[in-house]
Amino acid sequence: MEEPWSIGVDLGGTKLEVAHIDAQGRVRQRLRMPTNVKGGPSAIIEDVISSVWTLREAADSPPIGVGVGVAGQVEKETGKVTFAPNLDWRDVPLQADLQRSIGLPVIVTNDVRAATWGEWLHGAGRGCDDLLCMFVGTGVGGGVVSGGRMLAGCNNTAGEVGHITVDMNGPPCSCGNRGCLEALAGGWAITRLARETVAADPDGGRLLLGMAGGFIEEINVATIARAVRGGDPMARQLMDRAASALIAGASTLINAFNPCRLILGGGVITGVPELIGRIDNGVRGQALKAACASLVVLPAGLRTDAGVIGAAALAIRTFAVK
Ligand SMILES: [Zn+2]
């Protein structure tokens, strides 16, 4: 009998990736292109459809279904994308449109949720029924698996871990609140603070500024990560603040969900991998002893493939004949 396989789609604001994923969660073939945001929903949907056809024709058997992780809010029952600011979408019936055009079962979920599915089923969370994923990139997102179930919440928004408050009087966040975890530890926030700090103290910020070619607006997370490795005190201070926020946020979540594993991924974590050890130590000092008695803190296992692998795994889990 043919091995079951599925197609995973990772639809972000800059990049669209469509991949053939086997039942073990391995990428067999992938197509990657820039997201045609200017063309509107129909242009992007066309790109997904033609990519699915390409992968389907190259394979010996048809896929079981298609899973899509999209950077936006998704209605659970219908797979409608209600709001996706990076794509400039509102109320796009993505799941229904794709299903009609492709003639295969399609399931649409949020991109961070898809990455959590990936880590749970095929990455650092394999075999674990209680885990927490935190992805620290430009923003901070995550997912919670509790008692062997992915938590979705009442309106399918569970896992917005970037917007838990870690400092009631902290800096403003993109969500309208203050002192969210993301507003202190997200890539955009670290970058914002770094630029402000260098502007206020150009002498102390010499190394950071030099690494950015002399332009404050060129300072980014990669620059700061490099300066941390080079022993720069200002970069270290900036990263210390982000680490403290991540420890506070993770401790709150550990107290709330008592996970067996805390899985950390995203560009800020891969750029400064020592954050994993710091968060591991930090949460043991801040969260309740009982809540982290069996906790293991691990780096994410699938890196940037978590989205396509997770979306495809979700399709197999949803549509495969049991
Ligand atoms: Zn927020």
PDB file of C-alpha atoms and ligand atoms in Angstrom:
ATOM      1  CA  MET A   1       0.000   0.000   0.000  1.00  0.00           C
ATOM      2  CA  GLU A   2       1.128   3.538  -0.730  1.00  0.00           C
ATOM      3  CA  GLU A   3       2.399   5.566   2.221  1.00  0.00           C
ATOM      4  CA  PRO A   4      -0.111   8.264   3.169  1.00  0.00           C
ATOM      5  CA  TRP A   5       1.139  11.804   2.650  1.00  0.00           C
ATOM      6  CA  SER A   6      -0.247  15.303   2.754  1.00  0.00           C
ATOM      7  CA  ILE A   7       0.504  18.830   1.629  1.00  0.00           C
ATOM      8  CA  GLY A   8       1.508  21.542   4.077  1.00  0.00           C
ATOM      9  CA  VAL A   9       1.132  25.240   3.274  1.00  0.00           C
ATOM     10  CA  ASP A  10       2.838  28.009   5.245  1.00  0.00           C
ATOM     11  CA  LEU A  11       1.281  31.301   4.200  1.00  0.00           C
ATOM     12  CA  GLY A  12       3.046  34.326   5.677  1.00  0.00           C
ATOM     13  CA  GLY A  13       3.185  38.010   4.835  1.00  0.00           C
ATOM     14  CA  THR A  14       6.435  37.719   2.863  1.00  0.00           C
ATOM     15  CA  LYS A  15       6.789  34.058   1.912  1.00  0.00           C
ATOM     16  CA  LEU A  16       4.528  31.263   0.696  1.00  0.00           C
ATOM     17  CA  GLU A  17       5.735  27.699   1.067  1.00  0.00           C
ATOM     18  CA  VAL A  18       3.941  24.579  -0.136  1.00  0.00           C
ATOM     19  CA  ALA A  19       5.463  21.168   0.615  1.00  0.00           C
ATOM     20  CA  HIS A  20       4.951  17.431   0.168  1.00  0.00           C
ATOM     21  CA  ILE A  21       5.232  15.965   3.690  1.00  0.00           C
ATOM     22  CA  ASP A  22       5.283  12.234   4.380  1.00  0.00           C
ATOM     23  CA  ALA A  23       3.528  10.501   7.275  1.00  0.00           C
ATOM     24  CA  GLN A  24       6.711  10.706   9.378  1.00  0.00           C
ATOM     25  CA  GLY A  25       6.753  14.488   9.013  1.00  0.00           C
ATOM     26  CA  ARG A  26       9.641  14.655   6.545  1.00  0.00           C
ATOM     27  CA  VAL A  27       9.759  17.261   3.781  1.00  0.00           C
ATOM     28  CA  ARG A  28       9.912  15.361   0.441  1.00  0.00           C
ATOM     29  CA  GLN A  29       9.553  18.283  -1.930  1.00  0.00           C
ATOM     30  CA  ARG A  30       8.931  21.975  -1.441  1.00  0.00           C
ATOM     31  CA  LEU A  31       7.982  25.038  -3.475  1.00  0.00           C
ATOM     32  CA  ARG A  32       8.730  28.480  -2.127  1.00  0.00           C
ATOM     33  CA  MET A  33       7.776  31.881  -3.498  1.00  0.00           C
ATOM     34  CA  PRO A  34       7.206  35.433  -2.323  1.00  0.00           C
ATOM     35  CA  THR A  35       3.641  36.087  -1.149  1.00  0.00           C
ATOM     36  CA  ASN A  36       1.853  38.154  -3.766  1.00  0.00           C
ATOM     37  CA  VAL A  37       0.186  40.446  -1.236  1.00  0.00           C
ATOM     38  CA  LYS A  38      -0.459  43.163  -3.844  1.00  0.00           C
ATOM     39  CA  GLY A  39      -2.458  40.733  -5.987  1.00  0.00           C
ATOM     40  CA  GLY A  40      -5.024  40.259  -3.212  1.00  0.00           C
ATOM     41  CA  PRO A  41      -6.535  36.997  -1.957  1.00  0.00           C
ATOM     42  CA  SER A  42      -7.298  35.595  -5.417  1.00  0.00           C
ATOM     43  CA  ALA A  43      -3.656  35.851  -6.606  1.00  0.00           C
ATOM     44  CA  ILE A  44      -2.345  34.131  -3.470  1.00  0.00           C
ATOM     45  CA  ILE A  45      -5.012  31.429  -3.644  1.00  0.00           C
ATOM     46  CA  GLU A  46      -4.053  30.829  -7.306  1.00  0.00           C
ATOM     47  CA  ASP A  47      -0.409  30.356  -6.265  1.00  0.00           C
ATOM     48  CA  VAL A  48      -1.430  27.825  -3.605  1.00  0.00           C
ATOM     49  CA  ILE A  49      -3.630  25.916  -6.058  1.00  0.00           C
ATOM     50  CA  SER A  50      -0.986  25.658  -8.771  1.00  0.00           C
ATOM     51  CA  SER A  51       1.663  24.603  -6.231  1.00  0.00           C
ATOM     52  CA  VAL A  52      -0.619  21.884  -4.870  1.00  0.00           C
ATOM     53  CA  TRP A  53      -1.163  20.614  -8.417  1.00  0.00           C
ATOM     54  CA  THR A  54       2.579  20.564  -9.107  1.00  0.00           C
ATOM     55  CA  LEU A  55       3.254  18.453  -5.999  1.00  0.00           C
ATOM     56  CA  ARG A  56       0.308  16.199  -6.675  1.00  0.00           C
ATOM     57  CA  GLU A  57       1.417  15.449 -10.230  1.00  0.00           C
ATOM     58  CA  ALA A  58       4.970  14.681  -9.116  1.00  0.00           C
ATOM     59  CA  ALA A  59       3.771  12.033  -6.618  1.00  0.00           C
ATOM     60  CA  ASP A  60       2.732   8.398  -7.225  1.00  0.00           C
ATOM     61  CA  SER A  61      -0.482   8.665  -5.204  1.00  0.00           C
ATOM     62  CA  PRO A  62      -2.857  11.496  -4.285  1.00  0.00           C
ATOM     63  CA  PRO A  63      -2.358  13.238  -0.937  1.00  0.00           C
ATOM     64  CA  ILE A  64      -4.788  12.682   1.921  1.00  0.00           C
ATOM     65  CA  GLY A  65      -5.443  16.392   2.198  1.00  0.00           C
ATOM     66  CA  VAL A  66      -4.016  19.870   2.515  1.00  0.00           C
ATOM     67  CA  GLY A  67      -3.225  21.726   5.745  1.00  0.00           C
ATOM     68  CA  VAL A  68      -2.681  25.478   5.719  1.00  0.00           C
ATOM     69  CA  GLY A  69      -1.084  27.626   8.398  1.00  0.00           C
ATOM     70  CA  VAL A  70      -1.844  31.297   7.761  1.00  0.00           C
ATOM     71  CA  ALA A  71      -0.503  34.395   9.518  1.00  0.00           C
ATOM     72  CA  GLY A  72      -3.852  35.616  10.817  1.00  0.00           C
ATOM     73  CA  GLN A  73      -6.958  34.881  12.847  1.00  0.00           C
ATOM     74  CA  VAL A  74      -8.922  31.881  11.651  1.00  0.00           C
ATOM     75  CA  GLU A  75     -12.513  30.858  12.381  1.00  0.00           C
ATOM     76  CA  LYS A  76     -12.356  27.313  13.687  1.00  0.00           C
ATOM     77  CA  GLU A  77     -15.348  25.622  12.087  1.00  0.00           C
ATOM     78  CA  THR A  78     -15.125  27.219   8.641  1.00  0.00           C
ATOM     79  CA  GLY A  79     -11.412  27.927   8.179  1.00  0.00           C
ATOM     80  CA  LYS A  80     -12.290  31.470   7.211  1.00  0.00           C
ATOM     81  CA  VAL A  81      -9.458  33.983   7.704  1.00  0.00           C
ATOM     82  CA  THR A  82     -11.189  36.755   9.635  1.00  0.00           C
ATOM     83  CA  PHE A  83      -8.198  39.109   9.908  1.00  0.00           C
ATOM     84  CA  ALA A  84      -4.656  38.904   8.553  1.00  0.00           C
ATOM     85  CA  PRO A  85      -2.965  42.323   8.744  1.00  0.00           C
ATOM     86  CA  ASN A  86       0.266  41.173   7.019  1.00  0.00           C
ATOM     87  CA  LEU A  87      -1.729  39.901   4.050  1.00  0.00           C
ATOM     88  CA  ASP A  88      -4.226  42.764   4.180  1.00  0.00           C
ATOM     89  CA  TRP A  89      -7.082  40.237   4.371  1.00  0.00           C
ATOM     90  CA  ARG A  90     -10.446  40.428   6.082  1.00  0.00           C
ATOM     91  CA  ASP A  91     -13.035  37.630   5.990  1.00  0.00           C
ATOM     92  CA  VAL A  92     -11.457  35.495   3.267  1.00  0.00           C
ATOM     93  CA  PRO A  93     -13.129  32.030   3.070  1.00  0.00           C
ATOM     94  CA  LEU A  94      -9.757  30.365   2.414  1.00  0.00           C
ATOM     95  CA  GLN A  95     -10.687  26.805   3.397  1.00  0.00           C
ATOM     96  CA  ALA A  96     -13.880  26.725   1.323  1.00  0.00           C
ATOM     97  CA  ASP A  97     -12.237  28.378  -1.713  1.00  0.00           C
ATOM     98  CA  LEU A  98      -9.263  25.998  -1.710  1.00  0.00           C
ATOM     99  CA  GLN A  99     -11.394  22.917  -1.132  1.00  0.00           C
ATOM    100  CA  ARG A 100     -13.630  23.785  -4.070  1.00  0.00           C
ATOM    101  CA  SER A 101     -10.725  24.428  -6.452  1.00  0.00           C
ATOM    102  CA  ILE A 102      -8.408  21.609  -5.393  1.00  0.00           C
ATOM    103  CA  GLY A 103     -10.972  18.841  -4.859  1.00  0.00           C
ATOM    104  CA  LEU A 104      -9.168  17.627  -1.722  1.00  0.00           C
ATOM    105  CA  PRO A 105     -10.075  18.072   1.945  1.00  0.00           C
ATOM    106  CA  VAL A 106      -8.465  21.260   3.294  1.00  0.00           C
ATOM    107  CA  ILE A 107      -7.978  22.470   6.870  1.00  0.00           C
ATOM    108  CA  VAL A 108      -6.859  26.018   7.699  1.00  0.00           C
ATOM    109  CA  THR A 109      -5.323  27.092  10.984  1.00  0.00           C
ATOM    110  CA  ASN A 110      -3.214  29.941  12.340  1.00  0.00           C
ATOM    111  CA  ASP A 111       0.516  29.734  11.417  1.00  0.00           C
ATOM    112  CA  VAL A 112       1.803  29.626  14.990  1.00  0.00           C
ATOM    113  CA  ARG A 113      -0.758  26.949  15.867  1.00  0.00           C
ATOM    114  CA  ALA A 114       0.455  24.986  12.831  1.00  0.00           C
ATOM    115  CA  ALA A 115       4.057  25.270  14.058  1.00  0.00           C
ATOM    116  CA  THR A 116       2.929  23.998  17.486  1.00  0.00           C
ATOM    117  CA  TRP A 117       1.264  21.012  15.788  1.00  0.00           C
ATOM    118  CA  GLY A 118       4.577  20.393  14.002  1.00  0.00           C
ATOM    119  CA  GLU A 119       6.652  20.487  17.173  1.00  0.00           C
ATOM    120  CA  TRP A 120       4.118  18.341  19.022  1.00  0.00           C
ATOM    121  CA  LEU A 121       3.721  15.581  16.429  1.00  0.00           C
ATOM    122  CA  HIS A 122       7.156  15.548  14.770  1.00  0.00           C
ATOM    123  CA  GLY A 123       9.526  17.852  16.669  1.00  0.00           C
ATOM    124  CA  ALA A 124      10.701  18.441  20.225  1.00  0.00           C
ATOM    125  CA  GLY A 125       7.247  17.619  21.635  1.00  0.00           C
ATOM    126  CA  ARG A 126       6.861  14.134  20.192  1.00  0.00           C
ATOM    127  CA  GLY A 127       5.099  11.720  22.523  1.00  0.00           C
ATOM    128  CA  CYS A 128       4.272  14.411  25.081  1.00  0.00           C
ATOM    129  CA  ASP A 129       0.675  15.203  26.138  1.00  0.00           C
ATOM    130  CA  ASP A 130       1.338  18.451  28.019  1.00  0.00           C
ATOM    131  CA  LEU A 131       3.545  21.024  26.427  1.00  0.00           C
ATOM    132  CA  LEU A 132       3.979  24.694  25.813  1.00  0.00           C
ATOM    133  CA  CYS A 133       5.554  26.170  22.666  1.00  0.00           C
ATOM    134  CA  MET A 134       6.906  29.722  22.637  1.00  0.00           C
ATOM    135  CA  PHE A 135       8.165  31.143  19.352  1.00  0.00           C
ATOM    136  CA  VAL A 136      10.115  34.362  19.804  1.00  0.00           C
ATOM    137  CA  GLY A 137      10.584  36.013  16.437  1.00  0.00           C
ATOM    138  CA  THR A 138       9.557  39.488  15.302  1.00  0.00           C
ATOM    139  CA  GLY A 139       6.489  38.880  17.463  1.00  0.00           C
ATOM    140  CA  VAL A 140       5.946  36.292  20.169  1.00  0.00           C
ATOM    141  CA  GLY A 141       3.433  33.490  19.648  1.00  0.00           C
ATOM    142  CA  GLY A 142       2.832  30.005  20.867  1.00  0.00           C
ATOM    143  CA  GLY A 143       0.547  27.132  21.547  1.00  0.00           C
ATOM    144  CA  VAL A 144      -0.597  24.964  24.411  1.00  0.00           C
ATOM    145  CA  VAL A 145      -1.154  21.204  24.336  1.00  0.00           C
ATOM    146  CA  SER A 146      -2.930  20.068  27.485  1.00  0.00           C
ATOM    147  CA  GLY A 147      -4.017  16.516  28.272  1.00  0.00           C
ATOM    148  CA  GLY A 148      -3.232  15.436  24.699  1.00  0.00           C
ATOM    149  CA  ARG A 149      -5.347  18.180  23.107  1.00  0.00           C
ATOM    150  CA  MET A 150      -4.348  21.365  21.328  1.00  0.00           C
ATOM    151  CA  LEU A 151      -6.115  24.201  23.132  1.00  0.00           C
ATOM    152  CA  ALA A 152      -8.168  26.398  20.791  1.00  0.00           C
ATOM    153  CA  GLY A 153     -10.270  28.451  23.202  1.00  0.00           C
ATOM    154  CA  CYS A 154     -13.758  29.871  22.741  1.00  0.00           C
ATOM    155  CA  ASN A 155     -12.938  31.858  19.601  1.00  0.00           C
ATOM    156  CA  ASN A 156      -9.924  29.861  18.437  1.00  0.00           C
ATOM    157  CA  THR A 157      -7.396  32.439  19.695  1.00  0.00           C
ATOM    158  CA  ALA A 158      -5.759  30.397  22.504  1.00  0.00           C
ATOM    159  CA  GLY A 159      -1.973  30.585  22.456  1.00  0.00           C
ATOM    160  CA  GLU A 160      -1.545  34.352  22.109  1.00  0.00           C
ATOM    161  CA  VAL A 161       1.275  34.119  24.621  1.00  0.00           C
ATOM    162  CA  GLY A 162       2.947  37.258  23.294  1.00  0.00           C
ATOM    163  CA  HIS A 163       0.204  39.404  24.785  1.00  0.00           C
ATOM    164  CA  ILE A 164       0.295  38.286  28.386  1.00  0.00           C
ATOM    165  CA  THR A 165       1.213  41.262  30.559  1.00  0.00           C
ATOM    166  CA  VAL A 166       4.645  41.041  32.166  1.00  0.00           C
ATOM    167  CA  ASP A 167       4.907  44.736  33.149  1.00  0.00           C
ATOM    168  CA  MET A 168       1.699  46.703  33.803  1.00  0.00           C
ATOM    169  CA  ASN A 169       3.565  49.983  33.281  1.00  0.00           C
ATOM    170  CA  GLY A 170       5.719  48.742  30.440  1.00  0.00           C
ATOM    171  CA  PRO A 171       6.092  50.056  26.886  1.00  0.00           C
ATOM    172  CA  PRO A 172       3.113  50.124  24.492  1.00  0.00           C
ATOM    173  CA  CYS A 173       2.339  47.033  22.437  1.00  0.00           C
ATOM    174  CA  SER A 174       0.894  46.711  18.924  1.00  0.00           C
ATOM    175  CA  CYS A 175      -2.293  45.279  20.512  1.00  0.00           C
ATOM    176  CA  GLY A 176      -3.054  48.504  22.397  1.00  0.00           C
ATOM    177  CA  ASN A 177      -2.014  47.176  25.815  1.00  0.00           C
ATOM    178  CA  ARG A 178       1.173  48.007  27.727  1.00  0.00           C
ATOM    179  CA  GLY A 179       4.014  45.787  28.855  1.00  0.00           C
ATOM    180  CA  CYS A 180       3.031  42.674  26.903  1.00  0.00           C
ATOM    181  CA  LEU A 181       5.698  39.976  26.677  1.00  0.00           C
ATOM    182  CA  GLU A 182       6.007  40.793  22.974  1.00  0.00           C
ATOM    183  CA  ALA A 183       6.491  44.522  23.685  1.00  0.00           C
ATOM    184  CA  LEU A 184       9.571  43.613  25.766  1.00  0.00           C
ATOM    185  CA  ALA A 185      10.993  40.478  24.118  1.00  0.00           C
ATOM    186  CA  GLY A 186       9.678  40.389  20.532  1.00  0.00           C
ATOM    187  CA  GLY A 187      12.228  41.147  17.814  1.00  0.00           C
ATOM    188  CA  TRP A 188      10.454  44.411  16.940  1.00  0.00           C
ATOM    189  CA  ALA A 189      10.564  45.566  20.562  1.00  0.00           C
ATOM    190  CA  ILE A 190      14.215  44.599  21.148  1.00  0.00           C
ATOM    191  CA  THR A 191      15.123  46.439  17.943  1.00  0.00           C
ATOM    192  CA  ARG A 192      13.086  49.513  18.917  1.00  0.00           C
ATOM    193  CA  LEU A 193      14.721  49.722  22.325  1.00  0.00           C
ATOM    194  CA  ALA A 194      18.195  49.128  20.883  1.00  0.00           C
ATOM    195  CA  ARG A 195      17.808  52.023  18.439  1.00  0.00           C
ATOM    196  CA  GLU A 196      16.510  54.326  21.200  1.00  0.00           C
ATOM    197  CA  THR A 197      19.324  53.319  23.536  1.00  0.00           C
ATOM    198  CA  VAL A 198      22.033  53.841  20.922  1.00  0.00           C
ATOM    199  CA  ALA A 199      20.545  57.221  19.938  1.00  0.00           C
ATOM    200  CA  ALA A 200      20.632  58.324  23.602  1.00  0.00           C
ATOM    201  CA  ASP A 201      24.162  57.003  24.211  1.00  0.00           C
ATOM    202  CA  PRO A 202      26.108  56.851  20.917  1.00  0.00           C
ATOM    203  CA  ASP A 203      29.380  56.283  22.765  1.00  0.00           C
ATOM    204  CA  GLY A 204      28.118  53.221  24.655  1.00  0.00           C
ATOM    205  CA  GLY A 205      26.478  52.042  21.431  1.00  0.00           C
ATOM    206  CA  ARG A 206      29.662  52.269  19.346  1.00  0.00           C
ATOM    207  CA  LEU A 207      29.962  48.550  18.659  1.00  0.00           C
ATOM    208  CA  LEU A 208      26.260  48.102  17.828  1.00  0.00           C
ATOM    209  CA  LEU A 209      26.315  51.106  15.551  1.00  0.00           C
ATOM    210  CA  GLY A 210      29.514  49.912  13.856  1.00  0.00           C
ATOM    211  CA  MET A 211      28.011  46.460  13.230  1.00  0.00           C
ATOM    212  CA  ALA A 212      25.020  48.168  11.595  1.00  0.00           C
ATOM    213  CA  GLY A 213      27.299  50.059   9.199  1.00  0.00           C
ATOM    214  CA  GLY A 214      26.886  53.312  11.134  1.00  0.00           C
ATOM    215  CA  PHE A 215      23.126  53.546  10.592  1.00  0.00           C
ATOM    216  CA  ILE A 216      20.870  53.349  13.662  1.00  0.00           C
ATOM    217  CA  GLU A 217      17.928  52.199  11.545  1.00  0.00           C
ATOM    218  CA  GLU A 218      20.002  49.211  10.364  1.00  0.00           C
ATOM    219  CA  ILE A 219      20.295  47.812  13.899  1.00  0.00           C
ATOM    220  CA  ASN A 220      18.259  44.608  14.146  1.00  0.00           C
ATOM    221  CA  VAL A 221      18.074  41.416  16.199  1.00  0.00           C
ATOM    222  CA  ALA A 222      20.922  39.826  14.209  1.00  0.00           C
ATOM    223  CA  THR A 223      23.164  42.847  14.952  1.00  0.00           C
ATOM    224  CA  ILE A 224      22.325  42.676  18.652  1.00  0.00           C
ATOM    225  CA  ALA A 225      22.919  38.900  18.755  1.00  0.00           C
ATOM    226  CA  ARG A 226      26.336  39.381  17.152  1.00  0.00           C
ATOM    227  CA  ALA A 227      27.207  42.184  19.592  1.00  0.00           C
ATOM    228  CA  VAL A 228      26.172  39.960  22.536  1.00  0.00           C
ATOM    229  CA  ARG A 229      28.564  37.266  21.290  1.00  0.00           C
ATOM    230  CA  GLY A 230      31.251  39.941  20.974  1.00  0.00           C
ATOM    231  CA  GLY A 231      30.812  40.809  24.678  1.00  0.00           C
ATOM    232  CA  ASP A 232      29.272  44.268  24.120  1.00  0.00           C
ATOM    233  CA  PRO A 233      27.798  45.538  27.448  1.00  0.00           C
ATOM    234  CA  MET A 234      24.939  47.513  25.863  1.00  0.00           C
ATOM    235  CA  ALA A 235      23.805  44.583  23.704  1.00  0.00           C
ATOM    236  CA  ARG A 236      24.041  42.318  26.733  1.00  0.00           C
ATOM    237  CA  GLN A 237      21.854  44.693  28.760  1.00  0.00           C
ATOM    238  CA  LEU A 238      19.250  44.761  25.978  1.00  0.00           C
ATOM    239  CA  MET A 239      19.202  40.988  25.800  1.00  0.00           C
ATOM    240  CA  ASP A 240      19.048  40.751  29.632  1.00  0.00           C
ATOM    241  CA  ARG A 241      15.843  42.752  29.601  1.00  0.00           C
ATOM    242  CA  ALA A 242      14.321  40.494  26.953  1.00  0.00           C
ATOM    243  CA  ALA A 243      15.440  37.417  28.913  1.00  0.00           C
ATOM    244  CA  SER A 244      13.805  38.720  32.111  1.00  0.00           C
ATOM    245  CA  ALA A 245      10.544  39.299  30.247  1.00  0.00           C
ATOM    246  CA  LEU A 246      10.669  35.815  28.714  1.00  0.00           C
ATOM    247  CA  ILE A 247      11.326  34.254  32.127  1.00  0.00           C
ATOM    248  CA  ALA A 248       8.383  36.190  33.623  1.00  0.00           C
ATOM    249  CA  GLY A 249       6.069  35.232  30.741  1.00  0.00           C
ATOM    250  CA  ALA A 250       7.135  31.583  30.701  1.00  0.00           C
ATOM    251  CA  SER A 251       6.751  31.334  34.500  1.00  0.00           C
ATOM    252  CA  THR A 252       3.182  32.640  34.271  1.00  0.00           C
ATOM    253  CA  LEU A 253       2.348  30.086  31.595  1.00  0.00           C
ATOM    254  CA  ILE A 254       4.039  27.245  33.493  1.00  0.00           C
ATOM    255  CA  ASN A 255       1.985  28.090  36.592  1.00  0.00           C
ATOM    256  CA  ALA A 256      -1.191  28.190  34.485  1.00  0.00           C
ATOM    257  CA  PHE A 257      -0.670  24.978  32.456  1.00  0.00           C
ATOM    258  CA  ASN A 258       1.928  22.836  34.271  1.00  0.00           C
ATOM    259  CA  PRO A 259       3.551  21.538  31.063  1.00  0.00           C
ATOM    260  CA  CYS A 260       6.042  18.621  30.944  1.00  0.00           C
ATOM    261  CA  ARG A 261       7.970  20.396  28.201  1.00  0.00           C
ATOM    262  CA  LEU A 262       8.601  24.041  27.342  1.00  0.00           C
ATOM    263  CA  ILE A 263       9.729  24.265  23.710  1.00  0.00           C
ATOM    264  CA  LEU A 264      11.462  27.458  22.586  1.00  0.00           C
ATOM    265  CA  GLY A 265      11.906  28.523  18.970  1.00  0.00           C
ATOM    266  CA  GLY A 266      11.922  31.519  16.638  1.00  0.00           C
ATOM    267  CA  GLY A 267      14.585  33.858  15.289  1.00  0.00           C
ATOM    268  CA  VAL A 268      15.473  35.540  18.605  1.00  0.00           C
ATOM    269  CA  ILE A 269      16.053  32.143  20.270  1.00  0.00           C
ATOM    270  CA  THR A 270      18.091  30.731  17.362  1.00  0.00           C
ATOM    271  CA  GLY A 271      20.067  34.010  17.200  1.00  0.00           C
ATOM    272  CA  VAL A 272      20.878  33.909  20.934  1.00  0.00           C
ATOM    273  CA  PRO A 273      20.662  30.198  21.865  1.00  0.00           C
ATOM    274  CA  GLU A 274      21.996  30.864  25.388  1.00  0.00           C
ATOM    275  CA  LEU A 275      18.514  32.263  26.127  1.00  0.00           C
ATOM    276  CA  ILE A 276      17.295  28.664  26.426  1.00  0.00           C
ATOM    277  CA  GLY A 277      19.553  27.928  29.413  1.00  0.00           C
ATOM    278  CA  ARG A 278      18.733  31.273  31.006  1.00  0.00           C
ATOM    279  CA  ILE A 279      14.998  30.720  30.672  1.00  0.00           C
ATOM    280  CA  ASP A 280      15.409  27.160  31.986  1.00  0.00           C
ATOM    281  CA  ASN A 281      17.194  28.428  35.114  1.00  0.00           C
ATOM    282  CA  GLY A 282      15.014  31.501  35.466  1.00  0.00           C
ATOM    283  CA  VAL A 283      11.643  29.763  35.465  1.00  0.00           C
ATOM    284  CA  ARG A 284      12.826  27.345  38.148  1.00  0.00           C
ATOM    285  CA  GLY A 285      13.395  30.343  40.398  1.00  0.00           C
ATOM    286  CA  GLN A 286      10.133  32.121  39.531  1.00  0.00           C
ATOM    287  CA  ALA A 287       7.427  29.556  38.786  1.00  0.00           C
ATOM    288  CA  LEU A 288       5.928  27.411  41.518  1.00  0.00           C
ATOM    289  CA  LYS A 289       8.222  24.532  42.516  1.00  0.00           C
ATOM    290  CA  ALA A 290       5.466  21.979  41.945  1.00  0.00           C
ATOM    291  CA  ALA A 291       4.621  23.424  38.510  1.00  0.00           C
ATOM    292  CA  CYS A 292       8.149  22.883  37.182  1.00  0.00           C
ATOM    293  CA  ALA A 293       9.110  19.758  39.129  1.00  0.00           C
ATOM    294  CA  SER A 294       9.018  17.594  35.969  1.00  0.00           C
ATOM    295  CA  LEU A 295       9.584  20.370  33.439  1.00  0.00           C
ATOM    296  CA  VAL A 296      12.080  19.952  30.600  1.00  0.00           C
ATOM    297  CA  VAL A 297      13.055  23.040  28.545  1.00  0.00           C
ATOM    298  CA  LEU A 298      14.054  22.265  24.956  1.00  0.00           C
ATOM    299  CA  PRO A 299      14.883  24.076  21.716  1.00  0.00           C
ATOM    300  CA  ALA A 300      12.315  23.640  18.931  1.00  0.00           C
ATOM    301  CA  GLY A 301      13.263  20.737  16.681  1.00  0.00           C
ATOM    302  CA  LEU A 302      11.920  21.725  13.261  1.00  0.00           C
ATOM    303  CA  ARG A 303      13.215  25.288  12.896  1.00  0.00           C
ATOM    304  CA  THR A 304      11.562  27.083   9.966  1.00  0.00           C
ATOM    305  CA  ASP A 305       9.918  23.863   8.716  1.00  0.00           C
ATOM    306  CA  ALA A 306       7.598  23.625  11.741  1.00  0.00           C
ATOM    307  CA  GLY A 307       4.789  25.462   9.901  1.00  0.00           C
ATOM    308  CA  VAL A 308       4.579  23.301   6.757  1.00  0.00           C
ATOM    309  CA  ILE A 309       5.208  20.072   8.673  1.00  0.00           C
ATOM    310  CA  GLY A 310       2.599  20.944  11.308  1.00  0.00           C
ATOM    311  CA  ALA A 311      -0.056  22.014   8.796  1.00  0.00           C
ATOM    312  CA  ALA A 312       0.455  18.795   6.823  1.00  0.00           C
ATOM    313  CA  ALA A 313       0.406  16.652   9.983  1.00  0.00           C
ATOM    314  CA  LEU A 314      -2.835  18.316  11.013  1.00  0.00           C
ATOM    315  CA  ALA A 315      -4.335  17.377   7.635  1.00  0.00           C
ATOM    316  CA  ILE A 316      -3.333  13.721   8.066  1.00  0.00           C
ATOM    317  CA  ARG A 317      -4.660  13.675  11.633  1.00  0.00           C
ATOM    318  CA  THR A 318      -7.938  15.240  10.523  1.00  0.00           C
ATOM    319  CA  PHE A 319      -8.578  13.396   7.263  1.00  0.00           C
ATOM    320  CA  ALA A 320      -6.798  10.025   7.369  1.00  0.00           C
ATOM    321  CA  VAL A 321      -9.160   7.065   7.658  1.00  0.00           C
ATOM    322  CA  LYS A 322      -8.617   5.766  11.179  1.00  0.00           C
TER     323      LYS A 322
HETATM  324 ZN    ZN B   1       0.170  43.072  23.246  1.00  0.00          ZN
END
